[in-house]
Amino acid sequence: MAEGSNKAREAFPVSFLDVPSMEIVKNPVETLRRICQFLEITCTEQYLLDCAATVDPVPSITRDFIEWTAEQKNRVYNMMAKYSFFGGYCFDK
């Protein structure tokens, strides 16, 4: 999926918006507002508040459900290093 996202980003650089999932969890109203503005969708403040109310404030970190070896983590980091949009992500946080 990262490769496909990267190709789309390269082909349509001004038509691409990065939305880190944790931004939706941390600040759902502002993140949704930014998405709507990018898509040129007009929405009311109540719509943003209603949508934000459906966001679970506790993120699900499924990678914590299994134990990862150092080799597996390094493999993930090496894959992430290929794509600038993974900047700021950390496996252990």
mmCIF file of N, CA, C and O in Angstrom:
data_model
loop_
_atom_site.group_PDB
_atom_site.id
_atom_site.type_symbol
_atom_site.label_atom_id
_atom_site.label_comp_id
_atom_site.label_asym_id
_atom_site.label_seq_id
_atom_site.Cartn_x
_atom_site.Cartn_y
_atom_site.Cartn_z
ATOM 1 N N MET A 1 0.826 -1.197 0.000
ATOM 2 C CA MET A 1 0.000 0.000 0.000
ATOM 3 C C MET A 1 0.865 1.253 0.000
ATOM 4 O O MET A 1 0.503 2.249 -0.607
ATOM 5 N N ALA A 2 1.979 1.199 0.704
ATOM 6 C CA ALA A 2 2.859 2.363 0.757
ATOM 7 C C ALA A 2 3.396 2.696 -0.627
ATOM 8 O O ALA A 2 3.466 3.872 -1.001
ATOM 9 N N GLU A 3 3.739 1.669 -1.387
ATOM 10 C CA GLU A 3 4.250 1.893 -2.743
ATOM 11 C C GLU A 3 3.179 2.562 -3.606
ATOM 12 O O GLU A 3 3.468 3.503 -4.345
ATOM 13 N N GLY A 4 1.941 2.099 -3.510
ATOM 14 C CA GLY A 4 0.845 2.712 -4.267
ATOM 15 C C GLY A 4 0.609 4.151 -3.860
ATOM 16 O O GLY A 4 0.402 5.025 -4.709
ATOM 17 N N SER A 5 0.652 4.415 -2.564
ATOM 18 C CA SER A 5 0.494 5.789 -2.079
ATOM 19 C C SER A 5 1.614 6.678 -2.594
ATOM 20 O O SER A 5 1.379 7.826 -2.984
ATOM 21 N N ASN A 6 2.807 6.141 -2.599
ATOM 22 C CA ASN A 6 3.947 6.911 -3.067
ATOM 23 C C ASN A 6 3.819 7.240 -4.557
ATOM 24 O O ASN A 6 4.118 8.354 -4.984
ATOM 25 N N LYS A 7 3.361 6.278 -5.352
ATOM 26 C CA LYS A 7 3.174 6.520 -6.784
ATOM 27 C C LYS A 7 2.109 7.588 -7.016
ATOM 28 O O LYS A 7 2.275 8.460 -7.869
ATOM 29 N N ALA A 8 1.030 7.522 -6.275
ATOM 30 C CA ALA A 8 -0.021 8.534 -6.405
ATOM 31 C C ALA A 8 0.502 9.906 -5.999
ATOM 32 O O ALA A 8 0.213 10.910 -6.662
ATOM 33 N N ARG A 9 1.267 9.967 -4.940
ATOM 34 C CA ARG A 9 1.846 11.223 -4.463
ATOM 35 C C ARG A 9 2.767 11.831 -5.522
ATOM 36 O O ARG A 9 2.743 13.036 -5.755
ATOM 37 N N GLU A 10 3.550 10.990 -6.167
ATOM 38 C CA GLU A 10 4.464 11.473 -7.206
ATOM 39 C C GLU A 10 3.698 11.933 -8.446
ATOM 40 O O GLU A 10 4.064 12.918 -9.075
ATOM 41 N N ALA A 11 2.647 11.217 -8.808
ATOM 42 C CA ALA A 11 1.877 11.556 -10.001
ATOM 43 C C ALA A 11 1.006 12.796 -9.805
ATOM 44 O O ALA A 11 0.791 13.567 -10.740
ATOM 45 N N PHE A 12 0.489 12.984 -8.598
ATOM 46 C CA PHE A 12 -0.437 14.081 -8.315
ATOM 47 C C PHE A 12 -0.043 14.801 -7.035
ATOM 48 O O PHE A 12 -0.799 14.812 -6.060
ATOM 49 N N PRO A 13 1.121 15.442 -7.005
ATOM 50 C CA PRO A 13 1.622 16.010 -5.743
ATOM 51 C C PRO A 13 0.717 17.065 -5.099
ATOM 52 O O PRO A 13 0.632 17.129 -3.883
ATOM 53 N N VAL A 14 0.017 17.870 -5.876
ATOM 54 C CA VAL A 14 -0.846 18.890 -5.270
ATOM 55 C C VAL A 14 -2.217 18.335 -4.916
ATOM 56 O O VAL A 14 -3.019 19.018 -4.283
ATOM 57 N N SER A 15 -2.489 17.121 -5.323
ATOM 58 C CA SER A 15 -3.784 16.504 -5.049
ATOM 59 C C SER A 15 -3.694 15.455 -3.962
ATOM 60 O O SER A 15 -4.504 14.537 -3.904
ATOM 61 N N PHE A 16 -2.726 15.593 -3.103
ATOM 62 C CA PHE A 16 -2.478 14.575 -2.094
ATOM 63 C C PHE A 16 -2.423 15.225 -0.714
ATOM 64 O O PHE A 16 -1.787 16.248 -0.527
ATOM 65 N N LEU A 17 -3.100 14.632 0.237
ATOM 66 C CA LEU A 17 -3.108 15.141 1.604
ATOM 67 C C LEU A 17 -2.703 14.018 2.550
ATOM 68 O O LEU A 17 -3.337 12.963 2.562
ATOM 69 N N ASP A 18 -1.663 14.226 3.296
ATOM 70 C CA ASP A 18 -1.257 13.256 4.313
ATOM 71 C C ASP A 18 -2.084 13.482 5.570
ATOM 72 O O ASP A 18 -2.184 14.604 6.067
ATOM 73 N N VAL A 19 -2.662 12.405 6.086
ATOM 74 C CA VAL A 19 -3.452 12.477 7.311
ATOM 75 C C VAL A 19 -3.006 11.332 8.218
ATOM 76 O O VAL A 19 -3.507 10.222 8.113
ATOM 77 N N PRO A 20 -2.048 11.610 9.089
ATOM 78 C CA PRO A 20 -1.630 10.562 10.028
ATOM 79 C C PRO A 20 -2.804 10.148 10.919
ATOM 80 O O PRO A 20 -3.557 10.994 11.417
ATOM 81 N N SER A 21 -2.973 8.865 11.094
ATOM 82 C CA SER A 21 -4.122 8.367 11.857
ATOM 83 C C SER A 21 -4.164 8.922 13.278
ATOM 84 O O SER A 21 -5.244 9.176 13.819
ATOM 85 N N MET A 22 -3.018 9.117 13.874
ATOM 86 C CA MET A 22 -3.013 9.650 15.239
ATOM 87 C C MET A 22 -3.522 11.085 15.300
ATOM 88 O O MET A 22 -4.007 11.530 16.335
ATOM 89 N N GLU A 23 -3.443 11.825 14.193
ATOM 90 C CA GLU A 23 -3.983 13.181 14.173
ATOM 91 C C GLU A 23 -5.496 13.157 14.311
ATOM 92 O O GLU A 23 -6.084 14.024 14.950
ATOM 93 N N ILE A 24 -6.130 12.151 13.722
ATOM 94 C CA ILE A 24 -7.582 12.033 13.852
ATOM 95 C C ILE A 24 -7.948 11.713 15.298
ATOM 96 O O ILE A 24 -8.916 12.242 15.836
ATOM 97 N N VAL A 25 -7.142 10.876 15.931
ATOM 98 C CA VAL A 25 -7.406 10.505 17.323
ATOM 99 C C VAL A 25 -7.159 11.701 18.253
ATOM 100 O O VAL A 25 -7.970 11.995 19.125
ATOM 101 N N LYS A 26 -6.062 12.388 18.041
ATOM 102 C CA LYS A 26 -5.682 13.490 18.933
ATOM 103 C C LYS A 26 -6.526 14.748 18.734
ATOM 104 O O LYS A 26 -6.844 15.448 19.691
ATOM 105 N N ASN A 27 -6.844 15.044 17.494
ATOM 106 C CA ASN A 27 -7.530 16.299 17.195
ATOM 107 C C ASN A 27 -8.536 16.071 16.066
ATOM 108 O O ASN A 27 -8.343 16.554 14.944
ATOM 109 N N PRO A 28 -9.615 15.332 16.336
ATOM 110 C CA PRO A 28 -10.523 14.938 15.262
ATOM 111 C C PRO A 28 -11.226 16.095 14.555
ATOM 112 O O PRO A 28 -11.340 16.078 13.332
ATOM 113 N N VAL A 29 -11.675 17.096 15.280
ATOM 114 C CA VAL A 29 -12.418 18.191 14.636
ATOM 115 C C VAL A 29 -11.516 18.931 13.655
ATOM 116 O O VAL A 29 -11.888 19.141 12.495
ATOM 117 N N GLU A 30 -10.345 19.327 14.102
ATOM 118 C CA GLU A 30 -9.450 20.088 13.229
ATOM 119 C C GLU A 30 -8.972 19.239 12.054
ATOM 120 O O GLU A 30 -8.854 19.730 10.928
ATOM 121 N N THR A 31 -8.714 17.968 12.286
ATOM 122 C CA THR A 31 -8.268 17.090 11.206
ATOM 123 C C THR A 31 -9.374 16.903 10.176
ATOM 124 O O THR A 31 -9.117 16.983 8.964
ATOM 125 N N LEU A 32 -10.589 16.673 10.636
ATOM 126 C CA LEU A 32 -11.714 16.544 9.707
ATOM 127 C C LEU A 32 -11.958 17.841 8.947
ATOM 128 O O LEU A 32 -12.278 17.824 7.754
ATOM 129 N N ARG A 33 -11.797 18.969 9.624
ATOM 130 C CA ARG A 33 -11.947 20.273 8.966
ATOM 131 C C ARG A 33 -10.914 20.399 7.845
ATOM 132 O O ARG A 33 -11.238 20.828 6.725
ATOM 133 N N ARG A 34 -9.694 20.022 8.128
ATOM 134 C CA ARG A 34 -8.622 20.104 7.122
ATOM 135 C C ARG A 34 -8.911 19.192 5.928
ATOM 136 O O ARG A 34 -8.692 19.565 4.779
ATOM 137 N N ILE A 35 -9.425 17.989 6.190
ATOM 138 C CA ILE A 35 -9.779 17.060 5.117
ATOM 139 C C ILE A 35 -10.891 17.652 4.253
ATOM 140 O O ILE A 35 -10.810 17.636 3.013
ATOM 141 N N CYS A 36 -11.917 18.188 4.893
ATOM 142 C CA CYS A 36 -13.027 18.781 4.148
ATOM 143 C C CYS A 36 -12.553 19.970 3.311
ATOM 144 O O CYS A 36 -12.963 20.123 2.151
ATOM 145 N N GLN A 37 -11.693 20.802 3.871
ATOM 146 C CA GLN A 37 -11.170 21.941 3.116
ATOM 147 C C GLN A 37 -10.361 21.460 1.918
ATOM 148 O O GLN A 37 -10.489 22.002 0.817
ATOM 149 N N PHE A 38 -9.555 20.454 2.109
ATOM 150 C CA PHE A 38 -8.748 19.906 1.014
ATOM 151 C C PHE A 38 -9.649 19.371 -0.101
ATOM 152 O O PHE A 38 -9.383 19.564 -1.280
ATOM 153 N N LEU A 39 -10.729 18.706 0.278
ATOM 154 C CA LEU A 39 -11.666 18.135 -0.689
ATOM 155 C C LEU A 39 -12.652 19.161 -1.230
ATOM 156 O O LEU A 39 -13.482 18.850 -2.074
ATOM 157 N N GLU A 40 -12.550 20.391 -0.703
ATOM 158 C CA GLU A 40 -13.435 21.492 -1.077
ATOM 159 C C GLU A 40 -14.893 21.137 -0.789
ATOM 160 O O GLU A 40 -15.795 21.386 -1.582
ATOM 161 N N ILE A 41 -15.093 20.538 0.378
ATOM 162 C CA ILE A 41 -16.422 20.176 0.855
ATOM 163 C C ILE A 41 -16.807 21.159 1.963
ATOM 164 O O ILE A 41 -16.056 21.340 2.914
ATOM 165 N N THR A 42 -17.960 21.740 1.832
ATOM 166 C CA THR A 42 -18.463 22.626 2.873
ATOM 167 C C THR A 42 -19.209 21.785 3.902
ATOM 168 O O THR A 42 -20.071 20.987 3.547
ATOM 169 N N CYS A 43 -18.845 21.955 5.142
ATOM 170 C CA CYS A 43 -19.542 21.234 6.200
ATOM 171 C C CYS A 43 -19.728 22.161 7.401
ATOM 172 O O CYS A 43 -18.972 23.096 7.597
ATOM 173 N N THR A 44 -20.744 21.867 8.149
ATOM 174 C CA THR A 44 -21.048 22.701 9.312
ATOM 175 C C THR A 44 -20.172 22.279 10.495
ATOM 176 O O THR A 44 -19.620 21.179 10.526
ATOM 177 N N GLU A 45 -20.089 23.167 11.443
ATOM 178 C CA GLU A 45 -19.357 22.857 12.667
ATOM 179 C C GLU A 45 -20.006 21.680 13.391
ATOM 180 O O GLU A 45 -19.334 20.824 13.946
ATOM 181 N N GLN A 46 -21.341 21.615 13.335
ATOM 182 C CA GLN A 46 -22.051 20.508 13.976
ATOM 183 C C GLN A 46 -21.699 19.176 13.316
ATOM 184 O O GLN A 46 -21.536 18.163 13.997
ATOM 185 N N TYR A 47 -21.554 19.179 12.005
ATOM 186 C CA TYR A 47 -21.152 17.965 11.291
ATOM 187 C C TYR A 47 -19.778 17.499 11.781
ATOM 188 O O TYR A 47 -19.575 16.317 12.067
ATOM 189 N N LEU A 48 -18.855 18.443 11.888
ATOM 190 C CA LEU A 48 -17.508 18.102 12.373
ATOM 191 C C LEU A 48 -17.569 17.544 13.791
ATOM 192 O O LEU A 48 -16.906 16.548 14.104
ATOM 193 N N LEU A 49 -18.356 18.179 14.640
ATOM 194 C CA LEU A 49 -18.485 17.712 16.024
ATOM 195 C C LEU A 49 -19.131 16.327 16.085
ATOM 196 O O LEU A 49 -18.691 15.465 16.855
ATOM 197 N N ASP A 50 -20.145 16.100 15.260
ATOM 198 C CA ASP A 50 -20.809 14.797 15.238
ATOM 199 C C ASP A 50 -19.857 13.706 14.763
ATOM 200 O O ASP A 50 -19.820 12.607 15.334
ATOM 201 N N CYS A 51 -19.112 13.995 13.713
ATOM 202 C CA CYS A 51 -18.134 13.018 13.210
ATOM 203 C C CYS A 51 -17.047 12.759 14.253
ATOM 204 O O CYS A 51 -16.665 11.606 14.494
ATOM 205 N N ALA A 52 -16.550 13.817 14.856
ATOM 206 C CA ALA A 52 -15.493 13.678 15.863
ATOM 207 C C ALA A 52 -15.957 12.847 17.049
ATOM 208 O O ALA A 52 -15.154 12.123 17.659
ATOM 209 N N ALA A 53 -17.232 12.915 17.349
ATOM 210 C CA ALA A 53 -17.769 12.159 18.486
ATOM 211 C C ALA A 53 -17.714 10.650 18.251
ATOM 212 O O ALA A 53 -17.789 9.874 19.204
ATOM 213 N N THR A 54 -17.558 10.235 17.001
ATOM 214 C CA THR A 54 -17.488 8.802 16.701
ATOM 215 C C THR A 54 -16.069 8.258 16.767
ATOM 216 O O THR A 54 -15.870 7.050 16.671
ATOM 217 N N VAL A 55 -15.095 9.137 16.924
ATOM 218 C CA VAL A 55 -13.686 8.720 16.956
ATOM 219 C C VAL A 55 -13.335 8.212 18.351
ATOM 220 O O VAL A 55 -13.559 8.899 19.344
ATOM 221 N N ASP A 56 -12.799 7.014 18.405
ATOM 222 C CA ASP A 56 -12.367 6.433 19.678
ATOM 223 C C ASP A 56 -11.109 7.162 20.137
ATOM 224 O O ASP A 56 -10.109 7.172 19.421
ATOM 225 N N PRO A 57 -11.128 7.785 21.307
ATOM 226 C CA PRO A 57 -9.965 8.545 21.769
ATOM 227 C C PRO A 57 -8.788 7.667 22.200
ATOM 228 O O PRO A 57 -7.701 8.169 22.454
ATOM 229 N N VAL A 58 -9.010 6.365 22.265
ATOM 230 C CA VAL A 58 -7.932 5.439 22.630
ATOM 231 C C VAL A 58 -7.553 4.651 21.380
ATOM 232 O O VAL A 58 -8.341 3.850 20.881
ATOM 233 N N PRO A 59 -6.344 4.911 20.851
ATOM 234 C CA PRO A 59 -5.966 4.225 19.622
ATOM 235 C C PRO A 59 -5.773 2.729 19.819
ATOM 236 O O PRO A 59 -5.360 2.278 20.887
ATOM 237 N N SER A 60 -6.102 1.978 18.787
ATOM 238 C CA SER A 60 -5.866 0.539 18.786
ATOM 239 C C SER A 60 -4.498 0.307 18.146
ATOM 240 O O SER A 60 -4.293 0.627 16.974
ATOM 241 N N ILE A 61 -3.591 -0.205 18.917
ATOM 242 C CA ILE A 61 -2.229 -0.432 18.417
ATOM 243 C C ILE A 61 -2.052 -1.938 18.292
ATOM 244 O O ILE A 61 -1.548 -2.613 19.184
ATOM 245 N N THR A 62 -2.506 -2.460 17.155
ATOM 246 C CA THR A 62 -2.545 -3.906 16.965
ATOM 247 C C THR A 62 -1.161 -4.545 16.947
ATOM 248 O O THR A 62 -1.042 -5.736 17.245
ATOM 249 N N ARG A 63 -0.140 -3.767 16.633
ATOM 250 C CA ARG A 63 1.214 -4.358 16.625
ATOM 251 C C ARG A 63 1.637 -4.812 18.027
ATOM 252 O O ARG A 63 2.549 -5.600 18.175
ATOM 253 N N ASP A 64 0.939 -4.326 19.049
ATOM 254 C CA ASP A 64 1.253 -4.732 20.417
ATOM 255 C C ASP A 64 0.679 -6.106 20.780
ATOM 256 O O ASP A 64 0.954 -6.627 21.851
ATOM 257 N N PHE A 65 -0.122 -6.674 19.894
ATOM 258 C CA PHE A 65 -0.747 -7.958 20.188
ATOM 259 C C PHE A 65 0.197 -9.146 20.004
ATOM 260 O O PHE A 65 -0.139 -10.257 20.406
ATOM 261 N N ILE A 66 1.338 -8.900 19.374
ATOM 262 C CA ILE A 66 2.336 -9.964 19.209
ATOM 263 C C ILE A 66 3.699 -9.444 19.617
ATOM 264 O O ILE A 66 3.914 -8.235 19.704
ATOM 265 N N GLU A 67 4.611 -10.352 19.853
ATOM 266 C CA GLU A 67 5.976 -9.960 20.208
ATOM 267 C C GLU A 67 6.818 -9.933 18.935
ATOM 268 O O GLU A 67 6.862 -10.914 18.188
ATOM 269 N N TRP A 68 7.461 -8.811 18.697
ATOM 270 C CA TRP A 68 8.276 -8.621 17.497
ATOM 271 C C TRP A 68 9.748 -8.811 17.841
ATOM 272 O O TRP A 68 10.225 -8.304 18.852
ATOM 273 N N THR A 69 10.465 -9.491 16.964
ATOM 274 C CA THR A 69 11.910 -9.639 17.150
ATOM 275 C C THR A 69 12.597 -8.370 16.671
ATOM 276 O O THR A 69 12.014 -7.570 15.927
ATOM 277 N N ALA A 70 13.824 -8.193 17.082
ATOM 278 C CA ALA A 70 14.601 -7.038 16.622
ATOM 279 C C ALA A 70 14.739 -7.070 15.095
ATOM 280 O O ALA A 70 14.659 -6.030 14.436
ATOM 281 N N GLU A 71 14.908 -8.248 14.542
ATOM 282 C CA GLU A 71 15.034 -8.377 13.079
ATOM 283 C C GLU A 71 13.750 -7.930 12.370
ATOM 284 O O GLU A 71 13.805 -7.221 11.363
ATOM 285 N N GLN A 72 12.613 -8.314 12.903
ATOM 286 C CA GLN A 72 11.339 -7.912 12.308
ATOM 287 C C GLN A 72 11.154 -6.392 12.398
ATOM 288 O O GLN A 72 10.705 -5.750 11.442
ATOM 289 N N LYS A 73 11.487 -5.828 13.549
ATOM 290 C CA LYS A 73 11.369 -4.378 13.703
ATOM 291 C C LYS A 73 12.294 -3.653 12.733
ATOM 292 O O LYS A 73 11.895 -2.666 12.112
ATOM 293 N N ASN A 74 13.518 -4.149 12.595
ATOM 294 C CA ASN A 74 14.464 -3.529 11.659
ATOM 295 C C ASN A 74 13.946 -3.608 10.226
ATOM 296 O O ASN A 74 14.114 -2.668 9.446
ATOM 297 N N ARG A 75 13.322 -4.709 9.881
ATOM 298 C CA ARG A 75 12.749 -4.856 8.538
ATOM 299 C C ARG A 75 11.665 -3.801 8.305
ATOM 300 O O ARG A 75 11.601 -3.185 7.245
ATOM 301 N N VAL A 76 10.831 -3.589 9.310
ATOM 302 C CA VAL A 76 9.783 -2.570 9.203
ATOM 303 C C VAL A 76 10.416 -1.188 9.054
ATOM 304 O O VAL A 76 10.023 -0.399 8.185
ATOM 305 N N TYR A 77 11.400 -0.875 9.880
ATOM 306 C CA TYR A 77 12.063 0.428 9.787
ATOM 307 C C TYR A 77 12.717 0.624 8.425
ATOM 308 O O TYR A 77 12.664 1.724 7.857
ATOM 309 N N ASN A 78 13.324 -0.416 7.884
ATOM 310 C CA ASN A 78 13.952 -0.306 6.563
ATOM 311 C C ASN A 78 12.915 -0.045 5.478
ATOM 312 O O ASN A 78 13.156 0.733 4.551
ATOM 313 N N MET A 79 11.772 -0.683 5.583
ATOM 314 C CA MET A 79 10.696 -0.424 4.618
ATOM 315 C C MET A 79 10.181 1.009 4.760
ATOM 316 O O MET A 79 9.936 1.700 3.768
ATOM 317 N N MET A 80 10.012 1.448 5.993
ATOM 318 C CA MET A 80 9.507 2.793 6.240
ATOM 319 C C MET A 80 10.465 3.858 5.715
ATOM 320 O O MET A 80 10.013 4.908 5.237
ATOM 321 N N ALA A 81 11.747 3.593 5.777
ATOM 322 C CA ALA A 81 12.747 4.568 5.360
ATOM 323 C C ALA A 81 12.642 4.916 3.876
ATOM 324 O O ALA A 81 13.112 5.976 3.448
ATOM 325 N N LYS A 82 11.998 4.086 3.101
ATOM 326 C CA LYS A 82 11.854 4.324 1.663
ATOM 327 C C LYS A 82 10.857 5.435 1.348
ATOM 328 O O LYS A 82 10.830 5.948 0.233
ATOM 329 N N TYR A 83 10.017 5.787 2.320
ATOM 330 C CA TYR A 83 8.915 6.711 2.056
ATOM 331 C C TYR A 83 8.907 7.861 3.049
ATOM 332 O O TYR A 83 8.829 7.647 4.260
ATOM 333 N N SER A 84 8.927 9.070 2.535
ATOM 334 C CA SER A 84 8.997 10.259 3.393
ATOM 335 C C SER A 84 7.771 10.394 4.286
ATOM 336 O O SER A 84 7.861 10.949 5.385
ATOM 337 N N PHE A 85 6.619 9.890 3.852
ATOM 338 C CA PHE A 85 5.408 10.070 4.649
ATOM 339 C C PHE A 85 5.399 9.232 5.926
ATOM 340 O O PHE A 85 4.523 9.392 6.756
ATOM 341 N N PHE A 86 6.380 8.361 6.100
ATOM 342 C CA PHE A 86 6.499 7.632 7.354
ATOM 343 C C PHE A 86 7.394 8.373 8.346
ATOM 344 O O PHE A 86 7.604 7.891 9.469
ATOM 345 N N GLY A 87 7.904 9.535 7.957
ATOM 346 C CA GLY A 87 8.718 10.322 8.873
ATOM 347 C C GLY A 87 7.933 10.646 10.124
ATOM 348 O O GLY A 87 6.746 10.962 10.072
ATOM 349 N N GLY A 88 8.547 10.509 11.266
ATOM 350 C CA GLY A 88 7.871 10.796 12.528
ATOM 351 C C GLY A 88 7.216 9.584 13.167
ATOM 352 O O GLY A 88 6.826 9.626 14.310
ATOM 353 N N TYR A 89 7.065 8.515 12.391
ATOM 354 C CA TYR A 89 6.502 7.285 12.960
ATOM 355 C C TYR A 89 7.599 6.492 13.640
ATOM 356 O O TYR A 89 8.730 6.452 13.188
ATOM 357 N N CYS A 90 7.236 5.863 14.730
ATOM 358 C CA CYS A 90 8.171 5.031 15.475
ATOM 359 C C CYS A 90 7.439 3.754 15.872
ATOM 360 O O CYS A 90 6.287 3.789 16.316
ATOM 361 N N PHE A 91 8.082 2.636 15.720
ATOM 362 C CA PHE A 91 7.469 1.348 15.996
ATOM 363 C C PHE A 91 7.057 1.213 17.457
ATOM 364 O O PHE A 91 6.019 0.660 17.767
ATOM 365 N N ASP A 92 7.860 1.693 18.345
ATOM 366 C CA ASP A 92 7.640 1.462 19.779
ATOM 367 C C ASP A 92 6.819 2.541 20.472
ATOM 368 O O ASP A 92 6.696 2.534 21.671
ATOM 369 N N LYS A 93 6.249 3.466 19.717
ATOM 370 C CA LYS A 93 5.463 4.540 20.350
ATOM 371 C C LYS A 93 4.059 4.543 19.836
ATOM 372 O O LYS A 93 3.761 4.197 18.763
#
